[in-house]
PDB file of C-alpha atoms and ligand atoms in Angstrom:
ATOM      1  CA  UNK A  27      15.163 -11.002  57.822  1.00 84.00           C
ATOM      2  CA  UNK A  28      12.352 -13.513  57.326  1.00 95.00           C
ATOM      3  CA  UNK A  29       9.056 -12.394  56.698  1.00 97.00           C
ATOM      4  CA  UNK A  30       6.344 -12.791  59.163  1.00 98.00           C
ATOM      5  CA  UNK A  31       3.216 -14.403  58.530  1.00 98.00           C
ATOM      6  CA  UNK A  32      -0.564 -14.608  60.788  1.00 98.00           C
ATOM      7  CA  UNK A  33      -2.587 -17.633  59.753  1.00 98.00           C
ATOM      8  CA  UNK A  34      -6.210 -17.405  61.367  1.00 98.00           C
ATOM      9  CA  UNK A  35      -7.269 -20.374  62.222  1.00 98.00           C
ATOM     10  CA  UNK A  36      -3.625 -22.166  61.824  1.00 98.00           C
ATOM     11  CA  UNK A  37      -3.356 -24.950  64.398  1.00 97.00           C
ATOM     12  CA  UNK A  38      -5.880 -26.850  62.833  1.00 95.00           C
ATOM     13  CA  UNK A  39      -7.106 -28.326  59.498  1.00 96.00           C
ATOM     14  CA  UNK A  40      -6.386 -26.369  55.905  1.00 98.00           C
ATOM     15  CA  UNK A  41      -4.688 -23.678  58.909  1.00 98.00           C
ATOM     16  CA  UNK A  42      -2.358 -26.368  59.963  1.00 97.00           C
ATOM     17  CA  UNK A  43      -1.240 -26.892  56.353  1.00 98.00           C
ATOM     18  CA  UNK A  44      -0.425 -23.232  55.473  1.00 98.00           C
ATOM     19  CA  UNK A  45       1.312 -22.678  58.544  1.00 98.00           C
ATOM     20  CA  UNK A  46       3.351 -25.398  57.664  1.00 98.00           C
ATOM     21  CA  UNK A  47       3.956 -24.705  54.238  1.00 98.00           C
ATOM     22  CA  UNK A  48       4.665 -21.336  55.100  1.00 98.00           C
ATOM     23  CA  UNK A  49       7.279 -22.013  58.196  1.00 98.00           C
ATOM     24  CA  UNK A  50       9.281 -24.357  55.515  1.00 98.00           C
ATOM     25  CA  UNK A  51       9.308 -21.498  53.185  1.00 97.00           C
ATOM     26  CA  UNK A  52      11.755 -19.811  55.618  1.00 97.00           C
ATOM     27  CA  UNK A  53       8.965 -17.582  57.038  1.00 98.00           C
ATOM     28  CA  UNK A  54       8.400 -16.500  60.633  1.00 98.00           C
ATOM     29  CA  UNK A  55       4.745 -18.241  61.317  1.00 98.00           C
ATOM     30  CA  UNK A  56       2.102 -16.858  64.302  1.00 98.00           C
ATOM     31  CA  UNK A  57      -1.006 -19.291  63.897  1.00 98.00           C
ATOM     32  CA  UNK A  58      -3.945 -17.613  65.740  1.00 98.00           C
ATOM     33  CA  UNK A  59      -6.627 -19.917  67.561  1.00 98.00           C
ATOM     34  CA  UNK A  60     -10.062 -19.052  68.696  1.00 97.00           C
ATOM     35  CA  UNK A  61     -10.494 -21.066  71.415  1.00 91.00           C
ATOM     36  CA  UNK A  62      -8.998 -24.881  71.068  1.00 88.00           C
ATOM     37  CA  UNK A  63      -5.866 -24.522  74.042  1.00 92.00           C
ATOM     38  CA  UNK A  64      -5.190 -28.547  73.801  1.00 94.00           C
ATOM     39  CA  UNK A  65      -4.702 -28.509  69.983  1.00 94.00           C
ATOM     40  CA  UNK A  66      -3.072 -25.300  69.893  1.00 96.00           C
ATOM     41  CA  UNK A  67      -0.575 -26.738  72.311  1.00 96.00           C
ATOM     42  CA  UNK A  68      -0.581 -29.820  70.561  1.00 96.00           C
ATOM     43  CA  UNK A  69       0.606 -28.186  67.154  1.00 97.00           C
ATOM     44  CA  UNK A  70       2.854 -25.925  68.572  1.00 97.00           C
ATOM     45  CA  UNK A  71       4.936 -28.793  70.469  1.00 97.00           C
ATOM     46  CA  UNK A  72       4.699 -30.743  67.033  1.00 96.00           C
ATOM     47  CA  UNK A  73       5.399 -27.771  64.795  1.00 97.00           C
ATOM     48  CA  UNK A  74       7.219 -25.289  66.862  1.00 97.00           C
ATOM     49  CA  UNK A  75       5.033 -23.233  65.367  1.00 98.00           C
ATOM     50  CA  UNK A  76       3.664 -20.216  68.119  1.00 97.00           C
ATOM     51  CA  UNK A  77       0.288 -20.246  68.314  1.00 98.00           C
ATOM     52  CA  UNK A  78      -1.597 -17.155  69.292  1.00 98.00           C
ATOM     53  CA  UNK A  79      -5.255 -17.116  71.369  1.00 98.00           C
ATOM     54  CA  UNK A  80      -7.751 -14.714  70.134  1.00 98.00           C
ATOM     55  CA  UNK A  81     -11.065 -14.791  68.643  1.00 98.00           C
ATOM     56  CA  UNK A  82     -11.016 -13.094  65.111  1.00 98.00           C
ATOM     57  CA  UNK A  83     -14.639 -11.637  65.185  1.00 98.00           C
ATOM     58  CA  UNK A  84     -13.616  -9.617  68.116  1.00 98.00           C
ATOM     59  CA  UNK A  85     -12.025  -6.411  66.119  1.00 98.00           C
ATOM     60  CA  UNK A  86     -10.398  -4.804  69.479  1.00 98.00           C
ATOM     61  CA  UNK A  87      -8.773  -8.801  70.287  1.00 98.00           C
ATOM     62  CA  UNK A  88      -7.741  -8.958  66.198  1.00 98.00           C
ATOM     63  CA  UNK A  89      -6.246  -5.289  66.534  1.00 98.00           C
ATOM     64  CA  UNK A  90      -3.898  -6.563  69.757  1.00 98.00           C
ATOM     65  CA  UNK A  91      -3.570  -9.886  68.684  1.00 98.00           C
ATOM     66  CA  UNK A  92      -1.185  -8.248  65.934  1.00 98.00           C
ATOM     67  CA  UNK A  93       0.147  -5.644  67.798  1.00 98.00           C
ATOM     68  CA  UNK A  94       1.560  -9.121  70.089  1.00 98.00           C
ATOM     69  CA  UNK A  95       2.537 -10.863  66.715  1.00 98.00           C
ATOM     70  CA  UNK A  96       4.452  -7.446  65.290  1.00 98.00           C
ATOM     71  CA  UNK A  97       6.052  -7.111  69.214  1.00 98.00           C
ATOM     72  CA  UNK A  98       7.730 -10.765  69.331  1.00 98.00           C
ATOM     73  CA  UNK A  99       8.009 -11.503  65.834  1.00 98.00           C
ATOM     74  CA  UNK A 100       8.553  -8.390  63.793  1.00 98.00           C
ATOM     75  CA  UNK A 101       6.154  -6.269  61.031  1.00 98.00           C
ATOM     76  CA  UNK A 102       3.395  -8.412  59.895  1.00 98.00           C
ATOM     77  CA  UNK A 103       4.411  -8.816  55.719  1.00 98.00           C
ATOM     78  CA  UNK A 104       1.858 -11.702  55.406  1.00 98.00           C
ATOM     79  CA  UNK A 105      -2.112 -12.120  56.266  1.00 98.00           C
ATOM     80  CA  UNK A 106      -3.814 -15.718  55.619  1.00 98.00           C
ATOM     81  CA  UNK A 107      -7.229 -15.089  56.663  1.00 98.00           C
ATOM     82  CA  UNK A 108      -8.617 -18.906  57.326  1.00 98.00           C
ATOM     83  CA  UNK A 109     -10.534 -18.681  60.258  1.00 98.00           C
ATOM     84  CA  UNK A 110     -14.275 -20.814  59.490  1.00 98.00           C
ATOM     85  CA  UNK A 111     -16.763 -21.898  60.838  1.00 97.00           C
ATOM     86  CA  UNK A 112     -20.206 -23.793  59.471  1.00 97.00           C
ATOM     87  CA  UNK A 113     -23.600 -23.953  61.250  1.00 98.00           C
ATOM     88  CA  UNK A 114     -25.650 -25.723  58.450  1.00 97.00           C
ATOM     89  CA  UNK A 115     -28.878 -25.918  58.550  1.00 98.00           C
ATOM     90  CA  UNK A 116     -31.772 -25.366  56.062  1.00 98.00           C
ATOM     91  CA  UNK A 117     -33.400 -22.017  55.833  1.00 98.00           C
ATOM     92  CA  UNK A 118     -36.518 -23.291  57.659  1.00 98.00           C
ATOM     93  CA  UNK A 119     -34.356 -24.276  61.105  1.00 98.00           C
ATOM     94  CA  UNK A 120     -31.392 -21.506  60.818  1.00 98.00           C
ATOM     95  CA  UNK A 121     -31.556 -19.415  63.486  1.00 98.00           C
ATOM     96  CA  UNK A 122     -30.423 -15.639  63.276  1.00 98.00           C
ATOM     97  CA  UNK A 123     -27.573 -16.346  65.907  1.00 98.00           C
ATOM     98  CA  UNK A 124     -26.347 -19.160  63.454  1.00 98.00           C
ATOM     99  CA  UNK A 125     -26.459 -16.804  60.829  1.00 98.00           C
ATOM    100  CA  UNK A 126     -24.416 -13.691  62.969  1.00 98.00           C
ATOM    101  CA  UNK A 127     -21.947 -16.627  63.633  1.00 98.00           C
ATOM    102  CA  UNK A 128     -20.914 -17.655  61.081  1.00 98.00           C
ATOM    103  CA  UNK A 129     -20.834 -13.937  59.336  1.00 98.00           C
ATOM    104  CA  UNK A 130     -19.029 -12.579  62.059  1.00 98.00           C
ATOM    105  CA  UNK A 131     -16.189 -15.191  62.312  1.00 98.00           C
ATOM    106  CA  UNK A 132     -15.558 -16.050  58.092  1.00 98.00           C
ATOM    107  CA  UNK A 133     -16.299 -12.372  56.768  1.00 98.00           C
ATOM    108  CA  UNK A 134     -16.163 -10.237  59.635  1.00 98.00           C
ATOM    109  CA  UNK A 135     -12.595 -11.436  60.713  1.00 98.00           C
ATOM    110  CA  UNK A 136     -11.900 -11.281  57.352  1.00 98.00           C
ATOM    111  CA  UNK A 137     -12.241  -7.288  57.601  1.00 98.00           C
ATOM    112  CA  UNK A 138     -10.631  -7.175  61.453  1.00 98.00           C
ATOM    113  CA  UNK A 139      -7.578  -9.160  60.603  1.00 98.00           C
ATOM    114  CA  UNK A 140      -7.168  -6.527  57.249  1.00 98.00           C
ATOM    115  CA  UNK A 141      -8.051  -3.601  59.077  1.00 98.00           C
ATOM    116  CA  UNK A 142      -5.496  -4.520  61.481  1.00 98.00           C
ATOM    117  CA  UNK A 143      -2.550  -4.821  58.963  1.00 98.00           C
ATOM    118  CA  UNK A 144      -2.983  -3.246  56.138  1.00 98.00           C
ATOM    119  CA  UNK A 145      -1.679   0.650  56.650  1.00 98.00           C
ATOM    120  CA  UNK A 146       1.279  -1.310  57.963  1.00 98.00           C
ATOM    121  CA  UNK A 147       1.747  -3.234  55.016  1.00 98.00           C
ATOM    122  CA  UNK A 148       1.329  -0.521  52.262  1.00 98.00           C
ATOM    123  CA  UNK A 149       3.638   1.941  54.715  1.00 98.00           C
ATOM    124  CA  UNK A 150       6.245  -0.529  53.823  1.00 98.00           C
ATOM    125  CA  UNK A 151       4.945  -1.530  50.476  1.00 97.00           C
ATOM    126  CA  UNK A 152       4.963  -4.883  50.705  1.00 97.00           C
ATOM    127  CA  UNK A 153       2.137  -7.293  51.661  1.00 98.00           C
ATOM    128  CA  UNK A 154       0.283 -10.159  50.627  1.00 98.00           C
ATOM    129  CA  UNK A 155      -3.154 -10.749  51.933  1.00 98.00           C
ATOM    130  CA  UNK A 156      -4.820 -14.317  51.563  1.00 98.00           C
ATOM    131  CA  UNK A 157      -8.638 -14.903  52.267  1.00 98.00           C
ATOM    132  CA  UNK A 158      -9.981 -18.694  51.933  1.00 98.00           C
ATOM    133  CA  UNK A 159     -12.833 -18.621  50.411  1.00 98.00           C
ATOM    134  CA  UNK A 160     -15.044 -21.593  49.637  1.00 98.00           C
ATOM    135  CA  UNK A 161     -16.719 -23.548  46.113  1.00 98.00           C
ATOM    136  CA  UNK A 162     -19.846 -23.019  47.959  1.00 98.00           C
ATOM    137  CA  UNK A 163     -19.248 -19.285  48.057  1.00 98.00           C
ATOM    138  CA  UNK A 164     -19.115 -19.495  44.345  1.00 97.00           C
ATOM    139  CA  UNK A 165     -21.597 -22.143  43.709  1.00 97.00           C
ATOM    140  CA  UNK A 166     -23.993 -22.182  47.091  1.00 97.00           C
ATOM    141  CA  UNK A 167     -24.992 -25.519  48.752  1.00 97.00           C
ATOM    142  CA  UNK A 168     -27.822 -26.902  50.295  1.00 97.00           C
ATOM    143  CA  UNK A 169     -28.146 -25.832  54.128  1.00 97.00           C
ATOM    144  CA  UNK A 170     -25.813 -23.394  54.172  1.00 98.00           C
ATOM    145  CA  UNK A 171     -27.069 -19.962  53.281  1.00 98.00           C
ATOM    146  CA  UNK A 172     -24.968 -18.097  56.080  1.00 98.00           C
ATOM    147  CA  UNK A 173     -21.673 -20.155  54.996  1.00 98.00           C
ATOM    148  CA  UNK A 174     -22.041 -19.530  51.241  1.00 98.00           C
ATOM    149  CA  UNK A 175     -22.884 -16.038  51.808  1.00 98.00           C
ATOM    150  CA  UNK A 176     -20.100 -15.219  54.020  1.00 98.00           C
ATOM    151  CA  UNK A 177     -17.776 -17.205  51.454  1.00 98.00           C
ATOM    152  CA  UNK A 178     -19.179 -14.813  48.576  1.00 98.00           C
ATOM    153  CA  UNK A 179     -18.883 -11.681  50.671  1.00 98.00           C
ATOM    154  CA  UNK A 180     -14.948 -12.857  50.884  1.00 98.00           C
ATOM    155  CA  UNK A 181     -14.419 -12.913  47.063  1.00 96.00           C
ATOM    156  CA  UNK A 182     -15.852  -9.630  46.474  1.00 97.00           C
ATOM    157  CA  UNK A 183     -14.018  -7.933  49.523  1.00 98.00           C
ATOM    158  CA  UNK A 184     -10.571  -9.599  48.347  1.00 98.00           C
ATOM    159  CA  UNK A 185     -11.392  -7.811  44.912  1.00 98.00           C
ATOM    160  CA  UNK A 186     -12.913  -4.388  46.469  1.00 98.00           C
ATOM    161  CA  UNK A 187      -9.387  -4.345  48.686  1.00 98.00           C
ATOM    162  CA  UNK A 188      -7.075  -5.843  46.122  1.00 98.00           C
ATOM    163  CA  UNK A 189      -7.742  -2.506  44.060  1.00 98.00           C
ATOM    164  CA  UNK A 190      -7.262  -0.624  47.000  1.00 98.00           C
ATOM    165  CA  UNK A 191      -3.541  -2.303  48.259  1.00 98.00           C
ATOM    166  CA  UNK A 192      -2.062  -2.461  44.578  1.00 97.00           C
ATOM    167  CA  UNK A 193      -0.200   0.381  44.401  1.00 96.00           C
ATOM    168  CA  UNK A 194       1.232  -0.175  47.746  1.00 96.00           C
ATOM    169  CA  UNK A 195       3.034  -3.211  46.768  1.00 97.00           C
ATOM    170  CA  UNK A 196      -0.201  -5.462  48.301  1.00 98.00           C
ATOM    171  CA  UNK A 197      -1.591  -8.483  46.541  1.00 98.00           C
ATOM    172  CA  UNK A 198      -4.933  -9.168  47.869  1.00 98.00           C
ATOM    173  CA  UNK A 199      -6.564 -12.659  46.826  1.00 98.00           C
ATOM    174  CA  UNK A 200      -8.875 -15.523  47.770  1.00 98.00           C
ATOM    175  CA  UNK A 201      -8.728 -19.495  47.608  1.00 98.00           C
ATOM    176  CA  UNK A 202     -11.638 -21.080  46.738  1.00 98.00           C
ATOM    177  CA  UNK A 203     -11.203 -24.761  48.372  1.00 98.00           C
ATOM    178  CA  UNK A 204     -13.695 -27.344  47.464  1.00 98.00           C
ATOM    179  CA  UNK A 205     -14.340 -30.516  49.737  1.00 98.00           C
ATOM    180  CA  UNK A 206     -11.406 -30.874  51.400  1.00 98.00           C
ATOM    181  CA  UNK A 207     -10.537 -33.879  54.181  1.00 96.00           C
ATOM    182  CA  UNK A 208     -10.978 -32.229  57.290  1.00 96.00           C
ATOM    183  CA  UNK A 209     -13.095 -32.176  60.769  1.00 93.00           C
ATOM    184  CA  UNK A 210     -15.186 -29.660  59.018  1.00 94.00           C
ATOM    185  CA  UNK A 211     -15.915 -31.996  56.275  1.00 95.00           C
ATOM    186  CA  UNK A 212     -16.263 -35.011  58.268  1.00 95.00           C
ATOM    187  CA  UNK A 213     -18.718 -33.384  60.024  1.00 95.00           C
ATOM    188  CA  UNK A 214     -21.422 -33.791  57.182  1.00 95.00           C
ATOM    189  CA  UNK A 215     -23.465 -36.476  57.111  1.00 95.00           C
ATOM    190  CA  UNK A 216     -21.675 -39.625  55.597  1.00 96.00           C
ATOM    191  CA  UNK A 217     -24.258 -40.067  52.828  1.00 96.00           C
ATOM    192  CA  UNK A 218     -24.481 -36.450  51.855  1.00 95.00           C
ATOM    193  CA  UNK A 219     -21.039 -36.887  51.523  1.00 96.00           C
ATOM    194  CA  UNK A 220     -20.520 -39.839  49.821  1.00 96.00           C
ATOM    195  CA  UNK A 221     -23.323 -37.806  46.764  1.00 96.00           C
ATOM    196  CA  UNK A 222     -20.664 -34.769  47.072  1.00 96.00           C
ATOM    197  CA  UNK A 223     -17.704 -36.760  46.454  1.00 97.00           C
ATOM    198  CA  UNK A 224     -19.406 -38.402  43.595  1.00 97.00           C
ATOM    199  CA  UNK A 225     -19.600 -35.589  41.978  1.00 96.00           C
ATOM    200  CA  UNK A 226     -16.012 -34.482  42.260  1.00 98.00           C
ATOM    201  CA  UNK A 227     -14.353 -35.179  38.809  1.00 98.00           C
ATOM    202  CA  UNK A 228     -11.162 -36.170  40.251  1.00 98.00           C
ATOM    203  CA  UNK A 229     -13.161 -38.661  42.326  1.00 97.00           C
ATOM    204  CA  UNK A 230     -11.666 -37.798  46.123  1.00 97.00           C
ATOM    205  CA  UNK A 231     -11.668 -35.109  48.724  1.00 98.00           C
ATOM    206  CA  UNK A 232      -8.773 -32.611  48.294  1.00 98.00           C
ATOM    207  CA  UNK A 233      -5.823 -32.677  51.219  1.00 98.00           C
ATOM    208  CA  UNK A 234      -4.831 -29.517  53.121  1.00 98.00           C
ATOM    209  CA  UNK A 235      -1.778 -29.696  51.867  1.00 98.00           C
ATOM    210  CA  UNK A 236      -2.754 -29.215  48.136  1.00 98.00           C
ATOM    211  CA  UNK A 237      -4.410 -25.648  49.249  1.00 98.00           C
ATOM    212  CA  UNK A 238      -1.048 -24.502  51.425  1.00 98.00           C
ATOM    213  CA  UNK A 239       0.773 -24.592  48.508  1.00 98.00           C
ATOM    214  CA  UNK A 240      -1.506 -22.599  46.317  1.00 98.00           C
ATOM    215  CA  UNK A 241      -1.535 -20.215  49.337  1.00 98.00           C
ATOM    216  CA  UNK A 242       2.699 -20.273  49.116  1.00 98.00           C
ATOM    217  CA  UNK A 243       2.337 -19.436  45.263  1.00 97.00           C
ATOM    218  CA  UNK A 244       0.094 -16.019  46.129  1.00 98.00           C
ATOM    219  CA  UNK A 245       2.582 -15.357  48.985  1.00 97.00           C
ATOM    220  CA  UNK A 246       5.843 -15.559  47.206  1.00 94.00           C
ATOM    221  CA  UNK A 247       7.963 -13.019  45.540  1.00 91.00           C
ATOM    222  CA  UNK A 248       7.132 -14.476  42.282  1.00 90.00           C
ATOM    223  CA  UNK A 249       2.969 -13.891  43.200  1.00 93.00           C
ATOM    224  CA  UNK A 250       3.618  -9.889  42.741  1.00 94.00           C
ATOM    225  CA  UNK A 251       1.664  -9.257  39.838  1.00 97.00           C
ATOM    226  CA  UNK A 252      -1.376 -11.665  40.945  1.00 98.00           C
ATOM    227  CA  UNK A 253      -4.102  -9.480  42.773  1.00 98.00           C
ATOM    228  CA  UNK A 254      -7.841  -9.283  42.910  1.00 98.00           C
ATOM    229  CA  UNK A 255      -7.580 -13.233  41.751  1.00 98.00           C
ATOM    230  CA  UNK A 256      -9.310 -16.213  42.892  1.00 97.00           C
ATOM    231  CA  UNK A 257      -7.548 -19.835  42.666  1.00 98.00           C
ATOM    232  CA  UNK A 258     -10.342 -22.232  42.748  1.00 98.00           C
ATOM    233  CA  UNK A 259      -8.879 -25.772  44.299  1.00 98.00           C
ATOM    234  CA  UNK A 260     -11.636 -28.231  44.173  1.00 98.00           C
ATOM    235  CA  UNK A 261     -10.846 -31.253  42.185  1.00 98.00           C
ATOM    236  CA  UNK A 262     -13.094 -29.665  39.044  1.00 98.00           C
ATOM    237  CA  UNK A 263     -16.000 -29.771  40.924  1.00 97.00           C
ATOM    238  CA  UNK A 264     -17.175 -26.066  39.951  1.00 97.00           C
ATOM    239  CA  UNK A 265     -15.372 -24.414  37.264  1.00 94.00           C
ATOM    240  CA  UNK A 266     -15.479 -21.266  37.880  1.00 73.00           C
TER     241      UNK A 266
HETATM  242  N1  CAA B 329     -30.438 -30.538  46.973  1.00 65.29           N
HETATM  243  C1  CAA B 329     -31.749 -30.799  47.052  1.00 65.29           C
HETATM  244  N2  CAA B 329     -32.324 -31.424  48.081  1.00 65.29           N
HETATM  245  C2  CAA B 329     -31.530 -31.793  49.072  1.00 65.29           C
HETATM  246  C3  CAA B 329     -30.149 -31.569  49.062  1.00 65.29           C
HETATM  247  C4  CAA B 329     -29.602 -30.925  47.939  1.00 65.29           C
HETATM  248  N3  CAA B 329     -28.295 -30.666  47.845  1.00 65.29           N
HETATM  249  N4  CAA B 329     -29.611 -32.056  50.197  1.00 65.29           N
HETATM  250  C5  CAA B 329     -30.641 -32.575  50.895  1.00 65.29           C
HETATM  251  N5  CAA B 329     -31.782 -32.415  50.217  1.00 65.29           N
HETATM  252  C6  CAA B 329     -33.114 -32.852  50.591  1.00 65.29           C
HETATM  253  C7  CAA B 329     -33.055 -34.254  51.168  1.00 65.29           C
HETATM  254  O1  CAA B 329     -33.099 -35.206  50.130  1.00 65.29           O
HETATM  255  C8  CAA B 329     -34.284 -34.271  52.055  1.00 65.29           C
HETATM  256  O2  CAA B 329     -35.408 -34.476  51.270  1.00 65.29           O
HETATM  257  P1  CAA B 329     -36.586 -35.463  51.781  1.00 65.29           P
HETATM  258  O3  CAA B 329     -37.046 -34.880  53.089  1.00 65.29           O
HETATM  259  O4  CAA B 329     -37.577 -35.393  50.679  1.00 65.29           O
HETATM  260  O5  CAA B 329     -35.938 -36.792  51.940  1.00 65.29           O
HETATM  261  C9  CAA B 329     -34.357 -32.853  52.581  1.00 65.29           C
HETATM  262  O6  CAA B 329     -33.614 -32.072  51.669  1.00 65.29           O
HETATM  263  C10 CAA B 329     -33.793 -32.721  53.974  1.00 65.29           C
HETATM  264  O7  CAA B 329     -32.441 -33.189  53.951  1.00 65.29           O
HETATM  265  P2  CAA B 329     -31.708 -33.686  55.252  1.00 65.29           P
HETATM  266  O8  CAA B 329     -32.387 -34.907  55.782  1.00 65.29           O
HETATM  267  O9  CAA B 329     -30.239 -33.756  54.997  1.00 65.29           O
HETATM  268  O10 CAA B 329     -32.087 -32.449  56.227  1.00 65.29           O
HETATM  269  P3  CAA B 329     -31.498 -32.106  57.601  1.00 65.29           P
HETATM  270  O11 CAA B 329     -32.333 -30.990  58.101  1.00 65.29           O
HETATM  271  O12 CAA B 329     -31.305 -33.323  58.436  1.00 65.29           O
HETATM  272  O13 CAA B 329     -30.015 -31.598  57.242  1.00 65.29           O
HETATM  273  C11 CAA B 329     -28.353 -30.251  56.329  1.00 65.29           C
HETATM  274  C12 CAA B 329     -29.851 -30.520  56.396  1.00 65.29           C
HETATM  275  C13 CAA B 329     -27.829 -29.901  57.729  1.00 65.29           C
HETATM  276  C14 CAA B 329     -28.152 -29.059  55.424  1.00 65.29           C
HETATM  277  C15 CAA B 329     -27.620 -31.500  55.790  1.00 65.29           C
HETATM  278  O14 CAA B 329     -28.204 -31.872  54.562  1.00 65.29           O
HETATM  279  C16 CAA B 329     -26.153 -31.227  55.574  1.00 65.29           C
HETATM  280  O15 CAA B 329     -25.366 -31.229  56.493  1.00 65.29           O
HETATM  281  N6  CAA B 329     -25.740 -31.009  54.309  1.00 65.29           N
HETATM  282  C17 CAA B 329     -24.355 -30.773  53.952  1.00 65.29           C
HETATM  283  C18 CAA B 329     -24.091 -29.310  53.850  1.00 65.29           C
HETATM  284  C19 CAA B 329     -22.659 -29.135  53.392  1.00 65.29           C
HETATM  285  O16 CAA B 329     -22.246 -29.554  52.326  1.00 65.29           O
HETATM  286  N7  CAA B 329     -21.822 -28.490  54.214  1.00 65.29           N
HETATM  287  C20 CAA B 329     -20.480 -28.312  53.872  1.00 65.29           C
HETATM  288  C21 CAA B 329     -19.674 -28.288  55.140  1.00 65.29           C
HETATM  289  S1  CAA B 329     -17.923 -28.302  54.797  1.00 65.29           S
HETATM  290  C22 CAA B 329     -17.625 -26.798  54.190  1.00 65.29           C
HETATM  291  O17 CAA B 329     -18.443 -25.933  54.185  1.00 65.29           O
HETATM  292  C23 CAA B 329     -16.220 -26.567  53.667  1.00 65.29           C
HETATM  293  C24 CAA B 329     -16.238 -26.007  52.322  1.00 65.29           C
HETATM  294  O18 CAA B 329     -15.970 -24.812  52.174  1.00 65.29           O
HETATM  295  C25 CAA B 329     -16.513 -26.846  51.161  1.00 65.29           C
END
């Protein structure tokens, strides 16, 4: 039977991509949205790809969001945890609800998502647990003290839980993506940009596609003795 895989955040952007990748793989794909109906709809129709509504820093939504996915589509064998949000600012004009925000949606789903999955997986022993991280997680940026600390909490709870799962046949690991062409990245300023990019060794923003597959590697049957790792995809902008 094919295995079943949640992407947070998977109608959209880098989420789009994974589901993607992971559907062609032969795997049974839920992509959870937070709040976007007409895109969901938009990428299900073009993907045929179910999309699932709920909003990941809500534990109680994350725990029956699953419970849905496991009812229609079978055991969940496969966690991408993608949901993300920015609120950039500089220290001086970030607010503390910009700061909950964005902790509650990139870490905290993080932690509802696994909570939500994980006894399941290791009861079966088999699981695979992937948690985007970010370059600026590793490396910080400018404006965004809530985004790169959520980003770093990530990498050391993929680590923390990757000891814990191991045993139980469940890889826990984290993508680091660098700038990648997206809404979220379009978003910044075009001249802050434009100094990013300039510093990117391979001299262009990354596509989604180039982080689903890295996601399709830690997922795979092959990916069983890679745990606790972190994949850094950004073009050699921070070497890790
Ligand atoms: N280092 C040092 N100084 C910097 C700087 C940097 N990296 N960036 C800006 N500054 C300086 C500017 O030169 C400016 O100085 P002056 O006033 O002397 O000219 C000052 O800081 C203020 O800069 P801005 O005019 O840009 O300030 P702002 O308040 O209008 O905007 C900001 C601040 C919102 C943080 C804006 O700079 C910004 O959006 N930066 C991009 C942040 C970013 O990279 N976000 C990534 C989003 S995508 C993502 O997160 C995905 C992923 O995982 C990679």
């Amino acid at each position: 039977m094919a295995r079943v895989a949640v992407v947070t955040g998977g109608t959209r952007g880098i989420g789009e991509a994974i589901s993607v990748a992971l559907r062609d793989a032969g795997l049974n794909v839920a992509a959870n949205y937070a709040g976007n109906e007409e895109k969901a709809r938009a990428f299900t129709e073009r993907t045929g790809i179910r999309s699932y509504q709920w909003d990941v820093s809500d534990f109680d939504a994350c725990v029956a969001g699953c419970a849905r996915v496991a009812q229609e589509l079978g055991p969940i064998d496969v966690l991408v945890n993608n949901a993300g949000i920015t609120r950039d600012a500089t220290m001086k004009r970030m607010t503390r609800q910009m700061w909950d925000e964005v902790l509650d949606v990139n870490l905290g789903g993080c932690f509802n998502m696994a909570q939500a999955v994980f006894q399941g997986m290791q009861d079966r022993k088999f699981g695979r647990i992937v948690n985007i991280g970010s370059i600026n997680g590793q490396a910080g940026q400018y404006g965004q003290v809530n985004y790169a600390a959520a980003k770093s909490g990530i990498h050391g709870f993929t680590k923390a839980l990757a000891q814990e799962g191991a045993r139980g046949g469940v890889t826990v690991n984290a993508i680091a993506p660098g700038y990648i062409d997206t809404e979220m990245v379009a978003a910044v300023p075009e001249e802050v940009l434009a100094k990013i990019v300039a510093r990117i060794p391979v001299g262009r923003l990354g596509r989604a596609d180039e982080i689903a597959r890295g996601v399709l590697f830690l997922c795979s049957d092959d990916g069983g003795f890679i745990t606790g790792s972190t994949l850094s995809i950004n073009g050699g902008q921070h070497m890790y």
